[in-house]
């Protein structure tokens, strides 16, 4: 059976020189979607615009039958239905979530997988129960070291049949800041199916692979979890046989709302001469963002942008930034880069890894500045 599964589930690979996006990658891109960059204007991303990454299928959940269990190395195992979970004291946190593979398609050679550019991000207000409270109620045993989270999504990856399952160290799972949530609401409403209905994990500051959706089991373990999504996937490796470092917290990133208006196919932006306002968002999972710089000449020179004050209530959410630019006729490349209080800064050249993870290379926006020529709705001749 394992051999048959391997026949339909290819190992990870790199694209060969000149290889375009495959039909399989296009299929993934059609199932998953990123944030339209103009939606960076919203402080809180509407659920339909928030990025989604679904490893297998979106499982169907009947709220009447759904149960969450808390077990393993605990003194009092718990079983909660949705009503019991919703009746517990709730916490709401505004959290920016980013896919660990964001930026993968820009790497050379390109790891063949979900072909993200820079749009795999979103910010939502998540409401749920503090994980540390559930673990305290269950009574964690003294020998516990890891907490394992199992989702209802099931599939095959690199020849291995599995439920989607990830773990957190006990110290992270029980931390007060950031406080991990067992969330049942997104922006005030029940979770949409693609975002984990009825319940998901939210781990502020960590890449999206840690935010297990369609959560059904929490298991406290006395040894580190070594399952596929923990020890095989989501590792920073340059060679296939090295253990690699785990992917954990979000590296700093700034994104700019593309100015002007786009060409339909190329997405090249068109602007008029004169002073333009540039704006966007910046975030980091390591420490608060302390600076954003903007370049309008392809990264040759950089100028400080203005950062909005950080709201202490939203310390794990992105910050708005603004800058001005005097556009002159011609072609330009616009970029933004962020730095955080821990000393991390976005790179201008990206360290490469086989999985295409944690790629926070600065964004590049192609802009053409032209004098107004007059709009037309005429269909051009073919």
Short mmCIF file of C-alpha atoms in Angstrom, two decimals:
data_model
loop_
_atom_site.label_atom_id
_atom_site.label_comp_id
_atom_site.label_asym_id
_atom_site.label_seq_id
_atom_site.Cartn_x
_atom_site.Cartn_y
_atom_site.Cartn_z
CA UNK A 1 0.00 0.00 0.00
CA UNK A 2 2.81 2.40 0.84
CA UNK A 3 4.35 1.84 -2.58
CA UNK A 4 1.05 2.58 -4.29
CA UNK A 5 0.70 5.79 -2.30
CA UNK A 6 4.17 6.84 -3.36
CA UNK A 7 3.15 6.30 -6.97
CA UNK A 8 0.50 9.03 -6.71
CA UNK A 9 2.36 11.30 -4.27
CA UNK A 10 5.64 12.58 -5.67
CA UNK A 11 8.64 13.54 -3.52
CA UNK A 12 9.56 17.19 -3.19
CA UNK A 13 11.64 18.56 -6.07
CA UNK A 14 13.08 21.71 -7.57
CA UNK A 15 12.05 23.13 -10.92
CA UNK A 16 14.69 22.70 -13.62
CA UNK A 17 16.10 25.77 -15.33
CA UNK A 18 13.45 27.40 -17.51
CA UNK A 19 10.61 25.20 -16.23
CA UNK A 20 7.32 27.05 -16.03
CA UNK A 21 4.47 26.59 -13.55
CA UNK A 22 3.12 23.06 -13.93
CA UNK A 23 -0.49 21.97 -14.24
CA UNK A 24 -0.23 20.55 -10.71
CA UNK A 25 0.99 23.89 -9.33
CA UNK A 26 -1.75 25.72 -11.22
CA UNK A 27 -4.27 23.33 -9.65
CA UNK A 28 -2.93 24.24 -6.20
CA UNK A 29 -3.03 27.95 -7.02
CA UNK A 30 -6.69 27.65 -8.10
CA UNK A 31 -7.63 25.99 -4.77
CA UNK A 32 -5.68 28.39 -2.57
CA UNK A 33 -5.70 32.15 -2.85
CA UNK A 34 -3.75 35.13 -1.62
CA UNK A 35 -4.74 38.59 -0.46
CA UNK A 36 -5.34 41.07 -3.32
CA UNK A 37 -2.74 43.67 -2.39
CA UNK A 38 -5.25 46.54 -2.66
CA UNK A 39 -6.99 44.90 0.35
CA UNK A 40 -4.03 45.93 2.53
CA UNK A 41 -6.12 49.08 3.04
CA UNK A 42 -8.33 47.19 5.51
CA UNK A 43 -7.13 47.12 9.12
CA UNK A 44 -8.95 43.78 9.45
CA UNK A 45 -9.13 41.58 6.36
CA UNK A 46 -12.61 40.45 5.26
CA UNK A 47 -12.67 36.63 5.45
CA UNK A 48 -13.16 36.21 1.71
CA UNK A 49 -9.98 38.21 1.01
CA UNK A 50 -7.79 36.66 3.72
CA UNK A 51 -5.28 34.19 2.27
CA UNK A 52 -6.09 30.49 2.49
CA UNK A 53 -3.91 27.39 2.22
CA UNK A 54 -5.65 24.02 2.40
CA UNK A 55 -3.32 21.02 2.37
CA UNK A 56 -5.91 18.36 1.55
CA UNK A 57 -9.72 18.84 1.40
CA UNK A 58 -11.90 21.22 3.38
CA UNK A 59 -13.60 18.74 5.72
CA UNK A 60 -17.32 19.00 6.33
CA UNK A 61 -18.23 19.48 10.00
CA UNK A 62 -21.69 19.02 11.51
CA UNK A 63 -21.75 21.35 14.54
CA UNK A 64 -24.04 18.95 16.38
CA UNK A 65 -21.54 16.08 16.11
CA UNK A 66 -18.25 17.95 16.45
CA UNK A 67 -16.18 17.31 19.57
CA UNK A 68 -12.79 18.56 20.75
CA UNK A 69 -10.79 16.26 23.02
CA UNK A 70 -7.91 17.21 25.30
CA UNK A 71 -5.93 14.18 26.39
CA UNK A 72 -2.54 12.52 26.67
CA UNK A 73 -0.39 13.50 29.64
CA UNK A 74 -3.17 15.22 31.58
CA UNK A 75 -4.90 14.35 34.85
CA UNK A 76 -8.45 15.06 33.64
CA UNK A 77 -9.11 14.42 29.95
CA UNK A 78 -11.70 16.78 28.43
CA UNK A 79 -14.33 16.39 25.73
CA UNK A 80 -16.13 19.57 24.64
CA UNK A 81 -18.85 20.17 22.12
CA UNK A 82 -19.15 23.49 20.32
CA UNK A 83 -21.67 24.92 22.79
CA UNK A 84 -19.48 24.03 25.77
CA UNK A 85 -16.43 25.61 24.14
CA UNK A 86 -18.33 28.78 23.21
CA UNK A 87 -19.63 29.08 26.80
CA UNK A 88 -16.11 29.34 28.23
CA UNK A 89 -14.53 32.77 28.83
CA UNK A 90 -13.41 34.12 25.48
CA UNK A 91 -10.47 36.18 24.25
CA UNK A 92 -10.27 38.24 21.03
CA UNK A 93 -6.93 38.96 19.39
CA UNK A 94 -6.08 40.76 16.14
CA UNK A 95 -3.42 38.64 14.50
CA UNK A 96 -1.56 38.86 11.20
CA UNK A 97 -1.15 35.40 9.70
CA UNK A 98 1.23 34.58 6.85
CA UNK A 99 1.87 31.33 4.99
CA UNK A 100 5.35 29.91 5.55
CA UNK A 101 5.66 29.47 1.77
CA UNK A 102 4.91 33.10 0.94
CA UNK A 103 7.42 34.20 -1.71
CA UNK A 104 8.28 30.63 -2.80
CA UNK A 105 7.65 31.23 -6.51
CA UNK A 106 10.29 34.00 -6.57
CA UNK A 107 13.14 31.68 -5.55
CA UNK A 108 15.64 30.34 -8.09
CA UNK A 109 15.64 27.39 -8.46
CA UNK A 110 11.96 27.31 -7.58
CA UNK A 111 10.71 24.64 -5.15
CA UNK A 112 7.74 22.98 -6.86
CA UNK A 113 4.71 23.50 -4.62
CA UNK A 114 2.01 26.11 -4.00
CA UNK A 115 3.43 28.99 -6.12
CA UNK A 116 3.02 31.95 -3.80
CA UNK A 117 4.36 35.37 -4.77
CA UNK A 118 3.88 37.84 -1.86
CA UNK A 119 0.13 37.76 -1.21
CA UNK A 120 -0.20 34.86 1.26
CA UNK A 121 -1.17 36.98 4.27
CA UNK A 122 -4.16 38.44 6.09
CA UNK A 123 -5.15 39.96 9.42
CA UNK A 124 -8.26 38.94 11.34
CA UNK A 125 -9.79 39.30 14.77
CA UNK A 126 -9.94 35.79 16.19
CA UNK A 127 -12.18 34.97 19.15
CA UNK A 128 -11.85 31.82 21.17
CA UNK A 129 -10.68 30.15 24.35
CA UNK A 130 -7.14 30.57 25.65
CA UNK A 131 -5.32 27.28 25.13
CA UNK A 132 -3.47 27.67 28.42
CA UNK A 133 -6.84 27.76 30.19
CA UNK A 134 -7.95 24.46 28.64
CA UNK A 135 -4.63 22.86 29.53
CA UNK A 136 -4.88 24.15 33.09
CA UNK A 137 -8.37 22.68 33.41
CA UNK A 138 -7.14 19.33 32.10
CA UNK A 139 -4.13 19.40 34.46
CA UNK A 140 -0.86 18.93 32.58
CA UNK A 141 1.41 16.25 34.03
CA UNK A 142 4.94 17.27 35.15
CA UNK A 143 6.65 15.20 32.41
CA UNK A 144 4.83 17.00 29.55
CA UNK A 145 7.03 18.68 26.92
CA UNK A 146 4.93 19.03 23.75
CA UNK A 147 1.31 19.68 22.79
CA UNK A 148 0.10 18.03 19.56
CA UNK A 149 -2.83 19.37 17.52
CA UNK A 150 -4.78 17.21 15.06
CA UNK A 151 -7.05 18.57 12.35
CA UNK A 152 -9.86 16.78 10.55
CA UNK A 153 -8.22 17.22 7.12
CA UNK A 154 -6.78 13.96 5.78
CA UNK A 155 -4.62 13.22 2.75
CA UNK A 156 -1.38 11.92 1.28
CA UNK A 157 1.87 13.86 1.11
CA UNK A 158 5.15 12.50 -0.27
CA UNK A 159 3.74 9.00 -0.04
CA UNK A 160 2.59 9.29 3.59
CA UNK A 161 -1.12 9.05 4.45
CA UNK A 162 -1.88 11.36 7.37
CA UNK A 163 -4.14 13.71 9.24
CA UNK A 164 -2.74 17.23 9.31
CA UNK A 165 -0.96 17.37 12.66
CA UNK A 166 1.47 19.86 14.25
CA UNK A 167 2.84 20.49 17.74
CA UNK A 168 4.00 23.35 19.93
CA UNK A 169 6.45 23.21 22.84
CA UNK A 170 4.57 23.30 26.14
CA UNK A 171 6.10 26.69 27.00
CA UNK A 172 4.62 28.20 23.81
CA UNK A 173 1.25 26.49 24.27
CA UNK A 174 0.87 27.85 27.81
CA UNK A 175 2.37 31.32 27.29
CA UNK A 176 0.47 34.45 28.33
CA UNK A 177 2.01 36.66 25.60
CA UNK A 178 1.37 35.73 22.92
CA UNK A 179 -1.62 33.74 24.07
CA UNK A 180 -2.50 30.80 21.83
CA UNK A 181 -6.21 30.58 21.03
CA UNK A 182 -8.59 27.75 20.29
CA UNK A 183 -10.66 30.00 18.05
CA UNK A 184 -14.25 29.58 16.96
CA UNK A 185 -14.98 33.04 15.49
CA UNK A 186 -13.33 35.17 12.82
CA UNK A 187 -14.09 38.90 12.69
CA UNK A 188 -17.05 38.32 15.00
CA UNK A 189 -18.70 35.52 13.00
CA UNK A 190 -18.36 31.72 13.06
CA UNK A 191 -15.30 30.52 11.18
CA UNK A 192 -15.91 30.09 7.43
CA UNK A 193 -15.31 26.50 6.24
CA UNK A 194 -12.04 27.38 4.49
CA UNK A 195 -10.71 29.00 7.66
CA UNK A 196 -11.25 26.00 9.90
CA UNK A 197 -14.93 25.74 10.91
CA UNK A 198 -15.87 24.97 13.56
CA UNK A 199 -12.59 25.45 15.53
CA UNK A 200 -8.96 26.19 14.72
CA UNK A 201 -5.73 27.06 16.48
CA UNK A 202 -4.33 30.60 16.31
CA UNK A 203 -0.66 31.03 17.29
CA UNK A 204 0.24 34.75 17.16
CA UNK A 205 3.59 35.47 15.57
CA UNK A 206 4.01 32.03 13.98
CA UNK A 207 3.69 31.13 10.31
CA UNK A 208 0.37 29.67 9.20
CA UNK A 209 1.38 25.99 9.30
CA UNK A 210 1.14 26.18 13.13
CA UNK A 211 -2.48 27.45 13.10
CA UNK A 212 -4.09 24.01 12.74
CA UNK A 213 -7.56 24.24 11.18
CA UNK A 214 -10.60 21.98 11.76
CA UNK A 215 -9.14 21.15 15.15
CA UNK A 216 -10.45 17.95 16.79
CA UNK A 217 -7.72 16.68 19.14
CA UNK A 218 -5.25 18.27 21.55
CA UNK A 219 -2.78 15.75 22.95
CA UNK A 220 -0.19 16.55 25.61
CA UNK A 221 2.95 14.45 25.07
CA UNK A 222 6.00 13.56 27.16
CA UNK A 223 8.32 13.62 24.12
CA UNK A 224 8.76 15.96 21.15
CA UNK A 225 6.37 15.20 18.29
CA UNK A 226 8.14 13.82 15.20
CA UNK A 227 5.31 13.57 12.66
CA UNK A 228 5.54 14.52 8.98
CA UNK A 229 4.44 18.17 9.21
CA UNK A 230 6.86 18.72 12.09
CA UNK A 231 10.03 16.88 11.11
CA UNK A 232 9.79 16.36 7.33
CA UNK A 233 7.85 19.36 6.06
CA UNK A 234 8.41 22.93 7.25
CA UNK A 235 12.17 22.69 7.75
CA UNK A 236 14.78 25.11 6.42
CA UNK A 237 17.08 22.82 4.40
CA UNK A 238 19.55 23.43 1.60
CA UNK A 239 20.20 19.72 1.06
CA UNK A 240 17.51 17.00 1.13
CA UNK A 241 19.26 14.81 3.70
CA UNK A 242 20.01 17.44 6.33
CA UNK A 243 17.70 17.82 9.37
CA UNK A 244 17.26 21.57 8.87
CA UNK A 245 15.98 24.17 11.29
CA UNK A 246 12.24 24.26 12.05
CA UNK A 247 10.06 26.99 10.56
CA UNK A 248 8.53 28.91 13.46
CA UNK A 249 8.09 32.69 13.74
CA UNK A 250 7.29 35.11 10.94
CA UNK A 251 10.23 37.05 9.51
CA UNK A 252 9.66 40.81 9.10
CA UNK A 253 7.96 41.94 5.91
CA UNK A 254 6.55 45.15 4.46
CA UNK A 255 4.11 45.17 1.57
CA UNK A 256 3.04 48.16 -0.50
CA UNK A 257 -0.40 48.73 -1.97
CA UNK A 258 0.38 48.95 -5.69
CA UNK A 259 -0.23 52.57 -6.75
CA UNK A 260 -2.16 53.75 -9.80
CA UNK A 261 -4.01 51.21 -11.94
CA UNK A 262 -2.89 47.89 -13.48
CA UNK A 263 -2.46 46.33 -16.85
CA UNK A 264 -4.76 43.30 -16.85
CA UNK A 265 -2.18 40.63 -17.71
CA UNK A 266 1.19 41.92 -16.51
CA UNK A 267 -0.13 43.77 -13.43
CA UNK A 268 2.37 46.54 -14.25
CA UNK A 269 1.05 49.72 -12.64
CA UNK A 270 0.34 52.97 -14.48
CA UNK A 271 0.58 56.31 -12.65
CA UNK A 272 0.53 59.98 -13.65
CA UNK A 273 3.37 62.46 -12.99
CA UNK A 274 3.27 64.31 -9.69
CA UNK A 275 3.31 63.63 -5.97
CA UNK A 276 1.76 60.30 -5.01
CA UNK A 277 0.99 58.81 -1.62
CA UNK A 278 2.44 55.34 -1.08
CA UNK A 279 1.17 53.13 1.72
CA UNK A 280 1.11 49.59 2.97
CA UNK A 281 1.50 47.31 5.99
CA UNK A 282 4.43 45.82 7.87
CA UNK A 283 4.65 43.02 10.44
CA UNK A 284 7.00 40.60 12.19
CA UNK A 285 6.51 37.58 14.42
CA UNK A 286 9.77 38.15 16.30
CA UNK A 287 9.29 41.65 17.71
CA UNK A 288 7.39 44.88 16.94
CA UNK A 289 8.16 46.56 13.62
CA UNK A 290 10.30 49.65 14.29
CA UNK A 291 11.02 50.98 10.79
CA UNK A 292 9.90 50.79 7.18
CA UNK A 293 11.95 52.13 4.28
CA UNK A 294 10.78 52.74 0.70
CA UNK A 295 12.75 52.68 -2.54
CA UNK A 296 11.46 54.05 -5.84
CA UNK A 297 14.58 53.30 -7.90
CA UNK A 298 14.88 49.53 -7.76
CA UNK A 299 16.61 49.41 -4.37
CA UNK A 300 19.51 51.78 -5.07
CA UNK A 301 18.36 54.31 -2.46
CA UNK A 302 16.02 54.03 0.52
CA UNK A 303 13.97 56.60 2.43
CA UNK A 304 12.19 56.28 5.78
CA UNK A 305 8.42 55.89 5.72
CA UNK A 306 6.08 57.10 8.46
CA UNK A 307 4.81 54.34 10.75
CA UNK A 308 1.42 54.58 12.43
CA UNK A 309 1.68 54.24 16.23
CA UNK A 310 1.42 50.65 17.43
CA UNK A 311 -1.87 49.94 19.22
CA UNK A 312 -0.93 47.98 22.35
CA UNK A 313 -4.12 45.94 21.94
CA UNK A 314 -2.96 44.69 18.54
CA UNK A 315 0.69 43.88 19.13
CA UNK A 316 0.55 40.82 16.85
CA UNK A 317 -1.08 42.61 13.92
CA UNK A 318 0.44 44.56 11.04
CA UNK A 319 1.16 48.31 11.18
CA UNK A 320 0.25 50.83 8.51
CA UNK A 321 3.03 52.89 6.93
CA UNK A 322 2.96 55.85 4.54
CA UNK A 323 5.42 57.70 2.29
CA UNK A 324 5.27 60.17 -0.60
CA UNK A 325 6.85 59.94 -4.04
CA UNK A 326 7.17 62.47 -6.85
CA UNK A 327 6.66 60.40 -9.99
CA UNK A 328 8.26 61.48 -13.26
CA UNK A 329 7.64 59.94 -16.70
CA UNK A 330 9.41 56.64 -17.23
CA UNK A 331 9.69 53.17 -15.74
CA UNK A 332 10.26 52.67 -12.03
CA UNK A 333 10.57 49.80 -9.55
CA UNK A 334 9.05 50.41 -6.10
CA UNK A 335 9.91 48.43 -2.98
CA UNK A 336 9.45 48.52 0.79
CA UNK A 337 11.36 46.79 3.58
CA UNK A 338 10.73 46.39 7.30
CA UNK A 339 12.92 46.07 10.39
CA UNK A 340 11.87 44.92 13.86
CA UNK A 341 12.97 45.56 17.44
CA UNK A 342 14.93 42.28 17.54
CA UNK A 343 17.28 43.55 14.82
CA UNK A 344 15.77 41.59 11.92
CA UNK A 345 15.60 43.35 8.55
CA UNK A 346 14.22 42.22 5.20
CA UNK A 347 17.00 41.08 2.87
CA UNK A 348 17.71 42.42 -0.61
CA UNK A 349 18.99 38.99 -1.65
CA UNK A 350 17.25 35.92 -0.31
CA UNK A 351 18.94 32.95 1.39
CA UNK A 352 17.61 29.90 -0.46
CA UNK A 353 16.06 26.73 0.98
CA UNK A 354 14.54 23.66 -0.67
CA UNK A 355 11.05 24.16 0.72
CA UNK A 356 10.77 27.81 -0.22
CA UNK A 357 9.94 28.79 3.36
CA UNK A 358 10.28 32.11 5.20
CA UNK A 359 11.24 34.00 2.02
CA UNK A 360 10.85 37.66 3.01
CA UNK A 361 12.75 39.15 0.07
CA UNK A 362 11.64 42.74 -0.55
CA UNK A 363 8.64 43.28 -2.81
CA UNK A 364 9.20 44.78 -6.28
CA UNK A 365 6.41 46.67 -8.09
CA UNK A 366 6.89 47.66 -11.73
CA UNK A 367 5.44 51.12 -12.40
CA UNK A 368 5.09 53.07 -15.64
CA UNK A 369 4.57 56.83 -15.24
CA UNK A 370 2.93 58.43 -18.27
CA UNK A 371 1.08 61.61 -19.12
CA UNK A 372 -2.70 61.16 -19.32
CA UNK A 373 -3.62 59.96 -22.80
CA UNK A 374 -7.40 59.70 -22.49
CA UNK A 375 -9.34 56.54 -21.70
CA UNK A 376 -11.10 54.42 -24.27
CA UNK A 377 -13.33 51.37 -24.02
CA UNK A 378 -12.78 50.38 -27.65
CA UNK A 379 -11.71 46.78 -28.24
CA UNK A 380 -8.27 46.79 -29.92
CA UNK A 381 -7.93 45.05 -33.24
CA UNK A 382 -6.53 41.54 -33.09
#
